């Protein structure tokens, strides 16, 4: 079993447990549930922002521990002050060291769009995302069929949230539906964890023009971001590059100042 299949299998068990502990009726009573989500699409396209979606990630299956004791409050506020267009918060605990609490903390200190970064396989997780204050959810084409993407995207939209669909190949782009808002090309192969920004360049022309185009992973320098911006990408999801610094928000400020 490859790591992606392992993560998804574990996620299904985790969701089953969560459903028993926190039924949907309970999630709907959250203070965040009636809130109006903020548009990541609009923030990415704002001229006073960088297009960078700055991520908080404590660890990963490929890199191990990156920044275990990061301050969510300080880092999330610092990211936005640095000019980021939005936040990405890892909520997977087992493989990425994140938590639902991390996103709640980021939400309580920021009015910007927040992406819940997780492996979404069940409608329950969409409702849960709204209940913790997420504005955007991630759907990964590698683990969902087109019908599942349509179903999960429809529910997210009905709750006012936007949907970022992550793809890795031309084949996965065939799963694009009108129930999503942004398309992200992940330059990291989720099965081998190898990273190559050529993946984004190869797919840019195949992404329909009515979606905001995001590139993810392997964006290790402002020059790479500027290069991908020149070919048509509008959003740039960066985590590890900032998180490996003891003060991720300072790394983000310096990085963003060098992008066009």
PDB file of C-alpha atoms in Angstrom:
ATOM      1  CA  UNK A   1       0.000   0.000   0.000  1.00  0.00           C
ATOM      2  CA  UNK A   2       1.432   3.437  -0.952  1.00  0.00           C
ATOM      3  CA  UNK A   3       1.386   6.291   1.592  1.00  0.00           C
ATOM      4  CA  UNK A   4      -1.610   8.025  -0.001  1.00  0.00           C
ATOM      5  CA  UNK A   5      -3.750   4.872   0.213  1.00  0.00           C
ATOM      6  CA  UNK A   6      -2.593   4.368   3.789  1.00  0.00           C
ATOM      7  CA  UNK A   7      -3.544   7.941   4.758  1.00  0.00           C
ATOM      8  CA  UNK A   8      -6.988   7.663   3.141  1.00  0.00           C
ATOM      9  CA  UNK A   9      -7.711   4.306   4.834  1.00  0.00           C
ATOM     10  CA  UNK A  10      -6.747   5.812   8.194  1.00  0.00           C
ATOM     11  CA  UNK A  11      -8.836   8.922   7.461  1.00  0.00           C
ATOM     12  CA  UNK A  12     -11.994   6.869   6.860  1.00  0.00           C
ATOM     13  CA  UNK A  13     -11.589   5.223  10.288  1.00  0.00           C
ATOM     14  CA  UNK A  14     -10.920   8.591  11.882  1.00  0.00           C
ATOM     15  CA  UNK A  15     -14.063  10.116  10.356  1.00  0.00           C
ATOM     16  CA  UNK A  16     -16.170   7.198  11.589  1.00  0.00           C
ATOM     17  CA  UNK A  17     -14.935   7.886  15.143  1.00  0.00           C
ATOM     18  CA  UNK A  18     -15.561  11.624  14.834  1.00  0.00           C
ATOM     19  CA  UNK A  19     -19.141  11.030  13.702  1.00  0.00           C
ATOM     20  CA  UNK A  20     -19.838   9.153  16.916  1.00  0.00           C
ATOM     21  CA  UNK A  21     -18.182  11.750  19.135  1.00  0.00           C
ATOM     22  CA  UNK A  22     -19.506  14.873  17.411  1.00  0.00           C
ATOM     23  CA  UNK A  23     -22.729  14.294  15.443  1.00  0.00           C
ATOM     24  CA  UNK A  24     -23.559  16.769  12.663  1.00  0.00           C
ATOM     25  CA  UNK A  25     -26.319  18.340  14.786  1.00  0.00           C
ATOM     26  CA  UNK A  26     -23.635  19.262  17.308  1.00  0.00           C
ATOM     27  CA  UNK A  27     -21.303  20.674  14.641  1.00  0.00           C
ATOM     28  CA  UNK A  28     -24.104  22.904  13.382  1.00  0.00           C
ATOM     29  CA  UNK A  29     -24.281  24.582  16.805  1.00  0.00           C
ATOM     30  CA  UNK A  30     -20.696  25.851  16.549  1.00  0.00           C
ATOM     31  CA  UNK A  31     -20.178  29.630  16.846  1.00  0.00           C
ATOM     32  CA  UNK A  32     -18.452  29.546  13.441  1.00  0.00           C
ATOM     33  CA  UNK A  33     -21.256  27.756  11.615  1.00  0.00           C
ATOM     34  CA  UNK A  34     -23.347  30.846  10.883  1.00  0.00           C
ATOM     35  CA  UNK A  35     -20.316  32.869   9.773  1.00  0.00           C
ATOM     36  CA  UNK A  36     -19.888  34.115   6.211  1.00  0.00           C
ATOM     37  CA  UNK A  37     -16.838  32.521   4.558  1.00  0.00           C
ATOM     38  CA  UNK A  38     -14.219  34.799   2.991  1.00  0.00           C
ATOM     39  CA  UNK A  39     -13.386  34.266  -0.701  1.00  0.00           C
ATOM     40  CA  UNK A  40      -9.882  32.916  -1.370  1.00  0.00           C
ATOM     41  CA  UNK A  41     -10.443  33.540  -5.089  1.00  0.00           C
ATOM     42  CA  UNK A  42     -10.903  37.255  -4.453  1.00  0.00           C
ATOM     43  CA  UNK A  43      -7.947  37.509  -2.066  1.00  0.00           C
ATOM     44  CA  UNK A  44      -5.642  35.772  -4.556  1.00  0.00           C
ATOM     45  CA  UNK A  45      -6.689  38.228  -7.257  1.00  0.00           C
ATOM     46  CA  UNK A  46      -6.286  41.328  -5.076  1.00  0.00           C
ATOM     47  CA  UNK A  47      -3.500  43.608  -6.331  1.00  0.00           C
ATOM     48  CA  UNK A  48      -2.350  44.470  -2.801  1.00  0.00           C
ATOM     49  CA  UNK A  49      -1.706  40.787  -2.010  1.00  0.00           C
ATOM     50  CA  UNK A  50       1.002  38.376  -3.167  1.00  0.00           C
ATOM     51  CA  UNK A  51      -1.094  35.406  -4.306  1.00  0.00           C
ATOM     52  CA  UNK A  52       0.770  33.290  -1.749  1.00  0.00           C
ATOM     53  CA  UNK A  53      -1.252  30.895   0.413  1.00  0.00           C
ATOM     54  CA  UNK A  54       0.991  30.485   3.454  1.00  0.00           C
ATOM     55  CA  UNK A  55       0.760  27.122   5.158  1.00  0.00           C
ATOM     56  CA  UNK A  56       1.189  25.964   8.741  1.00  0.00           C
ATOM     57  CA  UNK A  57       2.492  22.407   8.757  1.00  0.00           C
ATOM     58  CA  UNK A  58       4.270  20.780  11.701  1.00  0.00           C
ATOM     59  CA  UNK A  59       5.453  17.620   9.961  1.00  0.00           C
ATOM     60  CA  UNK A  60       4.958  15.499   6.845  1.00  0.00           C
ATOM     61  CA  UNK A  61       5.392  11.831   5.866  1.00  0.00           C
ATOM     62  CA  UNK A  62       8.294  12.726   3.563  1.00  0.00           C
ATOM     63  CA  UNK A  63      10.193  15.219   5.758  1.00  0.00           C
ATOM     64  CA  UNK A  64       9.283  14.114   9.283  1.00  0.00           C
ATOM     65  CA  UNK A  65       9.208  16.869  11.936  1.00  0.00           C
ATOM     66  CA  UNK A  66       9.454  20.344  10.363  1.00  0.00           C
ATOM     67  CA  UNK A  67       8.364  22.745  13.112  1.00  0.00           C
ATOM     68  CA  UNK A  68       6.584  20.891  15.913  1.00  0.00           C
ATOM     69  CA  UNK A  69       6.052  23.749  18.361  1.00  0.00           C
ATOM     70  CA  UNK A  70       5.042  26.530  15.969  1.00  0.00           C
ATOM     71  CA  UNK A  71       2.850  29.292  17.442  1.00  0.00           C
ATOM     72  CA  UNK A  72      -0.364  29.296  15.398  1.00  0.00           C
ATOM     73  CA  UNK A  73      -1.322  32.748  16.659  1.00  0.00           C
ATOM     74  CA  UNK A  74       1.990  34.468  15.926  1.00  0.00           C
ATOM     75  CA  UNK A  75       2.629  32.678  12.636  1.00  0.00           C
ATOM     76  CA  UNK A  76      -0.846  33.104  11.148  1.00  0.00           C
ATOM     77  CA  UNK A  77      -0.978  36.818  12.013  1.00  0.00           C
ATOM     78  CA  UNK A  78       2.594  37.276  10.760  1.00  0.00           C
ATOM     79  CA  UNK A  79       1.835  35.525   7.468  1.00  0.00           C
ATOM     80  CA  UNK A  80      -1.031  37.905   6.748  1.00  0.00           C
ATOM     81  CA  UNK A  81       0.986  40.969   7.773  1.00  0.00           C
ATOM     82  CA  UNK A  82       3.687  39.774   5.359  1.00  0.00           C
ATOM     83  CA  UNK A  83       1.201  40.048   2.481  1.00  0.00           C
ATOM     84  CA  UNK A  84      -0.078  36.483   2.086  1.00  0.00           C
ATOM     85  CA  UNK A  85      -3.400  36.087   0.276  1.00  0.00           C
ATOM     86  CA  UNK A  86      -4.633  33.392   2.631  1.00  0.00           C
ATOM     87  CA  UNK A  87      -3.743  30.688   5.113  1.00  0.00           C
ATOM     88  CA  UNK A  88      -3.586  26.920   4.704  1.00  0.00           C
ATOM     89  CA  UNK A  89      -3.893  24.988   7.950  1.00  0.00           C
ATOM     90  CA  UNK A  90      -3.125  21.256   8.130  1.00  0.00           C
ATOM     91  CA  UNK A  91      -5.757  19.556  10.287  1.00  0.00           C
ATOM     92  CA  UNK A  92      -4.552  15.967   9.846  1.00  0.00           C
ATOM     93  CA  UNK A  93      -2.999  14.837  13.135  1.00  0.00           C
ATOM     94  CA  UNK A  94      -1.599  11.377  12.413  1.00  0.00           C
ATOM     95  CA  UNK A  95       0.579  12.185   9.392  1.00  0.00           C
ATOM     96  CA  UNK A  96       1.009  15.969   9.512  1.00  0.00           C
ATOM     97  CA  UNK A  97       0.848  16.831  13.213  1.00  0.00           C
ATOM     98  CA  UNK A  98      -2.026  19.263  12.725  1.00  0.00           C
ATOM     99  CA  UNK A  99      -5.388  19.548  14.430  1.00  0.00           C
ATOM    100  CA  UNK A 100      -8.837  21.055  14.165  1.00  0.00           C
ATOM    101  CA  UNK A 101      -7.819  23.269  17.090  1.00  0.00           C
ATOM    102  CA  UNK A 102      -5.026  24.789  14.960  1.00  0.00           C
ATOM    103  CA  UNK A 103      -7.563  26.041  12.443  1.00  0.00           C
ATOM    104  CA  UNK A 104      -9.864  27.374  15.165  1.00  0.00           C
ATOM    105  CA  UNK A 105      -6.968  29.348  16.657  1.00  0.00           C
ATOM    106  CA  UNK A 106      -6.010  30.774  13.246  1.00  0.00           C
ATOM    107  CA  UNK A 107      -9.641  31.702  12.637  1.00  0.00           C
ATOM    108  CA  UNK A 108      -9.980  33.506  15.960  1.00  0.00           C
ATOM    109  CA  UNK A 109      -7.045  35.816  15.105  1.00  0.00           C
ATOM    110  CA  UNK A 110      -7.576  36.380  11.360  1.00  0.00           C
ATOM    111  CA  UNK A 111     -10.310  37.617   9.023  1.00  0.00           C
ATOM    112  CA  UNK A 112      -8.580  36.303   5.883  1.00  0.00           C
ATOM    113  CA  UNK A 113      -9.551  33.186   3.886  1.00  0.00           C
ATOM    114  CA  UNK A 114      -8.443  29.932   5.524  1.00  0.00           C
ATOM    115  CA  UNK A 115      -8.069  26.655   3.652  1.00  0.00           C
ATOM    116  CA  UNK A 116      -8.662  23.476   5.607  1.00  0.00           C
ATOM    117  CA  UNK A 117      -5.877  21.217   4.310  1.00  0.00           C
ATOM    118  CA  UNK A 118      -6.820  17.595   4.904  1.00  0.00           C
ATOM    119  CA  UNK A 119      -7.827  14.426   3.102  1.00  0.00           C
ATOM    120  CA  UNK A 120     -11.553  14.921   2.526  1.00  0.00           C
ATOM    121  CA  UNK A 121     -13.387  11.668   1.847  1.00  0.00           C
ATOM    122  CA  UNK A 122     -16.763  12.173   3.519  1.00  0.00           C
ATOM    123  CA  UNK A 123     -19.519  14.818   3.602  1.00  0.00           C
ATOM    124  CA  UNK A 124     -19.143  14.904   7.394  1.00  0.00           C
ATOM    125  CA  UNK A 125     -15.716  16.565   6.991  1.00  0.00           C
ATOM    126  CA  UNK A 126     -17.240  19.368   4.924  1.00  0.00           C
ATOM    127  CA  UNK A 127     -19.727  20.229   7.674  1.00  0.00           C
ATOM    128  CA  UNK A 128     -16.913  19.904  10.194  1.00  0.00           C
ATOM    129  CA  UNK A 129     -14.786  22.339   8.154  1.00  0.00           C
ATOM    130  CA  UNK A 130     -17.559  24.944   8.286  1.00  0.00           C
ATOM    131  CA  UNK A 131     -17.988  24.369  12.033  1.00  0.00           C
ATOM    132  CA  UNK A 132     -14.323  25.195  12.756  1.00  0.00           C
ATOM    133  CA  UNK A 133     -14.252  28.350  10.635  1.00  0.00           C
ATOM    134  CA  UNK A 134     -12.757  27.204   7.316  1.00  0.00           C
ATOM    135  CA  UNK A 135     -13.553  29.241   4.198  1.00  0.00           C
ATOM    136  CA  UNK A 136     -12.145  26.784   1.655  1.00  0.00           C
ATOM    137  CA  UNK A 137     -11.819  23.023   1.518  1.00  0.00           C
ATOM    138  CA  UNK A 138      -9.313  20.905  -0.377  1.00  0.00           C
ATOM    139  CA  UNK A 139     -10.437  17.992  -2.541  1.00  0.00           C
ATOM    140  CA  UNK A 140      -7.716  15.722  -3.924  1.00  0.00           C
ATOM    141  CA  UNK A 141      -8.474  14.270  -7.358  1.00  0.00           C
ATOM    142  CA  UNK A 142      -6.107  11.355  -6.721  1.00  0.00           C
ATOM    143  CA  UNK A 143      -8.378   9.963  -3.992  1.00  0.00           C
ATOM    144  CA  UNK A 144     -11.846  10.888  -5.318  1.00  0.00           C
ATOM    145  CA  UNK A 145     -13.801  10.118  -8.476  1.00  0.00           C
ATOM    146  CA  UNK A 146     -15.649  12.846 -10.393  1.00  0.00           C
ATOM    147  CA  UNK A 147     -18.987  11.969  -8.801  1.00  0.00           C
ATOM    148  CA  UNK A 148     -17.507  12.275  -5.285  1.00  0.00           C
ATOM    149  CA  UNK A 149     -15.902  15.612  -6.186  1.00  0.00           C
ATOM    150  CA  UNK A 150     -19.274  16.830  -7.468  1.00  0.00           C
ATOM    151  CA  UNK A 151     -21.069  15.687  -4.301  1.00  0.00           C
ATOM    152  CA  UNK A 152     -18.549  17.114  -1.832  1.00  0.00           C
ATOM    153  CA  UNK A 153     -18.179  20.318  -3.859  1.00  0.00           C
ATOM    154  CA  UNK A 154     -21.948  20.828  -3.964  1.00  0.00           C
ATOM    155  CA  UNK A 155     -22.195  20.512  -0.186  1.00  0.00           C
ATOM    156  CA  UNK A 156     -19.279  22.895   0.418  1.00  0.00           C
ATOM    157  CA  UNK A 157     -20.801  25.463  -1.931  1.00  0.00           C
ATOM    158  CA  UNK A 158     -24.193  25.151  -0.207  1.00  0.00           C
ATOM    159  CA  UNK A 159     -22.452  26.111   3.050  1.00  0.00           C
ATOM    160  CA  UNK A 160     -20.844  29.142   1.408  1.00  0.00           C
ATOM    161  CA  UNK A 161     -17.334  27.700   1.192  1.00  0.00           C
ATOM    162  CA  UNK A 162     -15.076  27.569  -1.855  1.00  0.00           C
ATOM    163  CA  UNK A 163     -13.414  24.426  -3.191  1.00  0.00           C
ATOM    164  CA  UNK A 164      -9.786  23.943  -4.238  1.00  0.00           C
ATOM    165  CA  UNK A 165      -9.370  20.813  -6.370  1.00  0.00           C
ATOM    166  CA  UNK A 166      -5.850  19.418  -6.333  1.00  0.00           C
ATOM    167  CA  UNK A 167      -4.605  17.611  -9.438  1.00  0.00           C
ATOM    168  CA  UNK A 168      -1.313  16.000 -10.476  1.00  0.00           C
ATOM    169  CA  UNK A 169      -1.939  14.972 -14.087  1.00  0.00           C
ATOM    170  CA  UNK A 170      -3.886  15.504 -17.303  1.00  0.00           C
ATOM    171  CA  UNK A 171      -5.998  12.460 -16.387  1.00  0.00           C
ATOM    172  CA  UNK A 172      -7.013  14.006 -13.063  1.00  0.00           C
ATOM    173  CA  UNK A 173      -8.006  17.251 -14.809  1.00  0.00           C
ATOM    174  CA  UNK A 174     -10.816  15.273 -16.439  1.00  0.00           C
ATOM    175  CA  UNK A 175     -12.446  15.186 -12.979  1.00  0.00           C
ATOM    176  CA  UNK A 176     -12.931  18.971 -12.987  1.00  0.00           C
ATOM    177  CA  UNK A 177     -16.544  19.986 -12.356  1.00  0.00           C
ATOM    178  CA  UNK A 178     -18.391  23.297 -12.051  1.00  0.00           C
ATOM    179  CA  UNK A 179     -18.725  22.646  -8.299  1.00  0.00           C
ATOM    180  CA  UNK A 180     -15.159  23.820  -7.666  1.00  0.00           C
ATOM    181  CA  UNK A 181     -13.589  27.291  -7.624  1.00  0.00           C
ATOM    182  CA  UNK A 182      -9.831  26.895  -7.766  1.00  0.00           C
ATOM    183  CA  UNK A 183      -7.577  24.290  -9.366  1.00  0.00           C
ATOM    184  CA  UNK A 184      -4.270  23.522  -7.670  1.00  0.00           C
ATOM    185  CA  UNK A 185      -1.495  21.629  -9.400  1.00  0.00           C
ATOM    186  CA  UNK A 186       0.542  19.748  -6.805  1.00  0.00           C
ATOM    187  CA  UNK A 187       4.129  19.462  -7.986  1.00  0.00           C
ATOM    188  CA  UNK A 188       4.676  16.700  -5.432  1.00  0.00           C
ATOM    189  CA  UNK A 189       3.755  13.191  -6.501  1.00  0.00           C
ATOM    190  CA  UNK A 190       1.724  11.966  -3.511  1.00  0.00           C
ATOM    191  CA  UNK A 191       2.779   8.382  -4.123  1.00  0.00           C
ATOM    192  CA  UNK A 192       6.551   8.903  -4.456  1.00  0.00           C
ATOM    193  CA  UNK A 193       6.836  12.356  -2.802  1.00  0.00           C
ATOM    194  CA  UNK A 194       9.163  13.533  -5.573  1.00  0.00           C
ATOM    195  CA  UNK A 195       8.695  17.222  -6.457  1.00  0.00           C
ATOM    196  CA  UNK A 196       9.065  18.920  -9.843  1.00  0.00           C
ATOM    197  CA  UNK A 197       7.555  22.320 -10.786  1.00  0.00           C
ATOM    198  CA  UNK A 198       7.556  21.157 -14.405  1.00  0.00           C
ATOM    199  CA  UNK A 199       4.273  19.430 -13.466  1.00  0.00           C
ATOM    200  CA  UNK A 200       2.618  22.856 -13.158  1.00  0.00           C
ATOM    201  CA  UNK A 201       4.118  24.145 -16.393  1.00  0.00           C
ATOM    202  CA  UNK A 202       2.982  21.038 -18.255  1.00  0.00           C
ATOM    203  CA  UNK A 203      -0.626  21.404 -17.061  1.00  0.00           C
ATOM    204  CA  UNK A 204      -1.199  25.182 -17.115  1.00  0.00           C
ATOM    205  CA  UNK A 205      -2.614  25.243 -20.649  1.00  0.00           C
ATOM    206  CA  UNK A 206      -5.076  22.440 -19.869  1.00  0.00           C
ATOM    207  CA  UNK A 207      -6.676  24.258 -16.915  1.00  0.00           C
ATOM    208  CA  UNK A 208      -9.945  25.954 -17.975  1.00  0.00           C
ATOM    209  CA  UNK A 209      -9.651  29.747 -17.832  1.00  0.00           C
ATOM    210  CA  UNK A 210     -12.676  30.217 -15.541  1.00  0.00           C
ATOM    211  CA  UNK A 211     -10.827  28.724 -12.544  1.00  0.00           C
ATOM    212  CA  UNK A 212      -8.237  30.446 -10.377  1.00  0.00           C
ATOM    213  CA  UNK A 213      -4.955  28.602 -10.988  1.00  0.00           C
ATOM    214  CA  UNK A 214      -2.850  27.594  -7.990  1.00  0.00           C
ATOM    215  CA  UNK A 215       0.511  25.817  -7.909  1.00  0.00           C
ATOM    216  CA  UNK A 216       1.577  23.827  -4.843  1.00  0.00           C
ATOM    217  CA  UNK A 217       4.809  22.306  -3.465  1.00  0.00           C
ATOM    218  CA  UNK A 218       8.413  22.763  -4.512  1.00  0.00           C
ATOM    219  CA  UNK A 219       8.200  26.570  -4.610  1.00  0.00           C
ATOM    220  CA  UNK A 220      11.609  27.022  -3.024  1.00  0.00           C
ATOM    221  CA  UNK A 221      12.508  30.522  -4.198  1.00  0.00           C
ATOM    222  CA  UNK A 222      10.886  33.833  -5.226  1.00  0.00           C
ATOM    223  CA  UNK A 223      12.372  33.242  -8.693  1.00  0.00           C
ATOM    224  CA  UNK A 224      10.362  30.006  -9.069  1.00  0.00           C
ATOM    225  CA  UNK A 225       7.176  31.836  -8.002  1.00  0.00           C
ATOM    226  CA  UNK A 226       7.851  34.704 -10.426  1.00  0.00           C
ATOM    227  CA  UNK A 227       8.494  32.194 -13.207  1.00  0.00           C
ATOM    228  CA  UNK A 228       5.210  30.360 -12.546  1.00  0.00           C
ATOM    229  CA  UNK A 229       3.354  33.662 -12.270  1.00  0.00           C
ATOM    230  CA  UNK A 230       4.658  34.568 -15.734  1.00  0.00           C
ATOM    231  CA  UNK A 231       3.127  31.417 -17.260  1.00  0.00           C
ATOM    232  CA  UNK A 232      -0.302  32.108 -15.744  1.00  0.00           C
ATOM    233  CA  UNK A 233      -0.492  30.896 -12.132  1.00  0.00           C
ATOM    234  CA  UNK A 234      -2.223  33.243  -9.692  1.00  0.00           C
ATOM    235  CA  UNK A 235      -1.961  31.366  -6.394  1.00  0.00           C
ATOM    236  CA  UNK A 236       1.126  29.808  -4.773  1.00  0.00           C
ATOM    237  CA  UNK A 237       0.750  27.432  -1.834  1.00  0.00           C
ATOM    238  CA  UNK A 238       3.942  27.440   0.248  1.00  0.00           C
ATOM    239  CA  UNK A 239       4.472  25.676   3.547  1.00  0.00           C
ATOM    240  CA  UNK A 240       7.727  23.839   4.098  1.00  0.00           C
ATOM    241  CA  UNK A 241       9.844  26.722   2.757  1.00  0.00           C
ATOM    242  CA  UNK A 242       8.536  28.941   5.566  1.00  0.00           C
ATOM    243  CA  UNK A 243       7.971  26.310   8.256  1.00  0.00           C
ATOM    244  CA  UNK A 244      11.553  25.044   8.362  1.00  0.00           C
ATOM    245  CA  UNK A 245      12.488  28.474   9.751  1.00  0.00           C
ATOM    246  CA  UNK A 246      12.131  28.997  13.525  1.00  0.00           C
ATOM    247  CA  UNK A 247      10.053  32.100  12.725  1.00  0.00           C
ATOM    248  CA  UNK A 248       8.022  31.107   9.629  1.00  0.00           C
ATOM    249  CA  UNK A 249       6.337  34.514   9.425  1.00  0.00           C
ATOM    250  CA  UNK A 250       9.728  36.254   9.073  1.00  0.00           C
ATOM    251  CA  UNK A 251      10.768  33.848   6.320  1.00  0.00           C
ATOM    252  CA  UNK A 252       7.452  34.573   4.564  1.00  0.00           C
ATOM    253  CA  UNK A 253       7.942  38.352   4.793  1.00  0.00           C
ATOM    254  CA  UNK A 254      11.406  38.166   3.237  1.00  0.00           C
ATOM    255  CA  UNK A 255      10.230  35.721   0.542  1.00  0.00           C
ATOM    256  CA  UNK A 256       7.120  37.722  -0.393  1.00  0.00           C
ATOM    257  CA  UNK A 257       9.106  40.978  -0.644  1.00  0.00           C
ATOM    258  CA  UNK A 258      11.107  39.383  -3.473  1.00  0.00           C
ATOM    259  CA  UNK A 259       8.135  38.253  -5.561  1.00  0.00           C
ATOM    260  CA  UNK A 260       6.800  40.472  -8.340  1.00  0.00           C
TER     261      UNK A 260
END
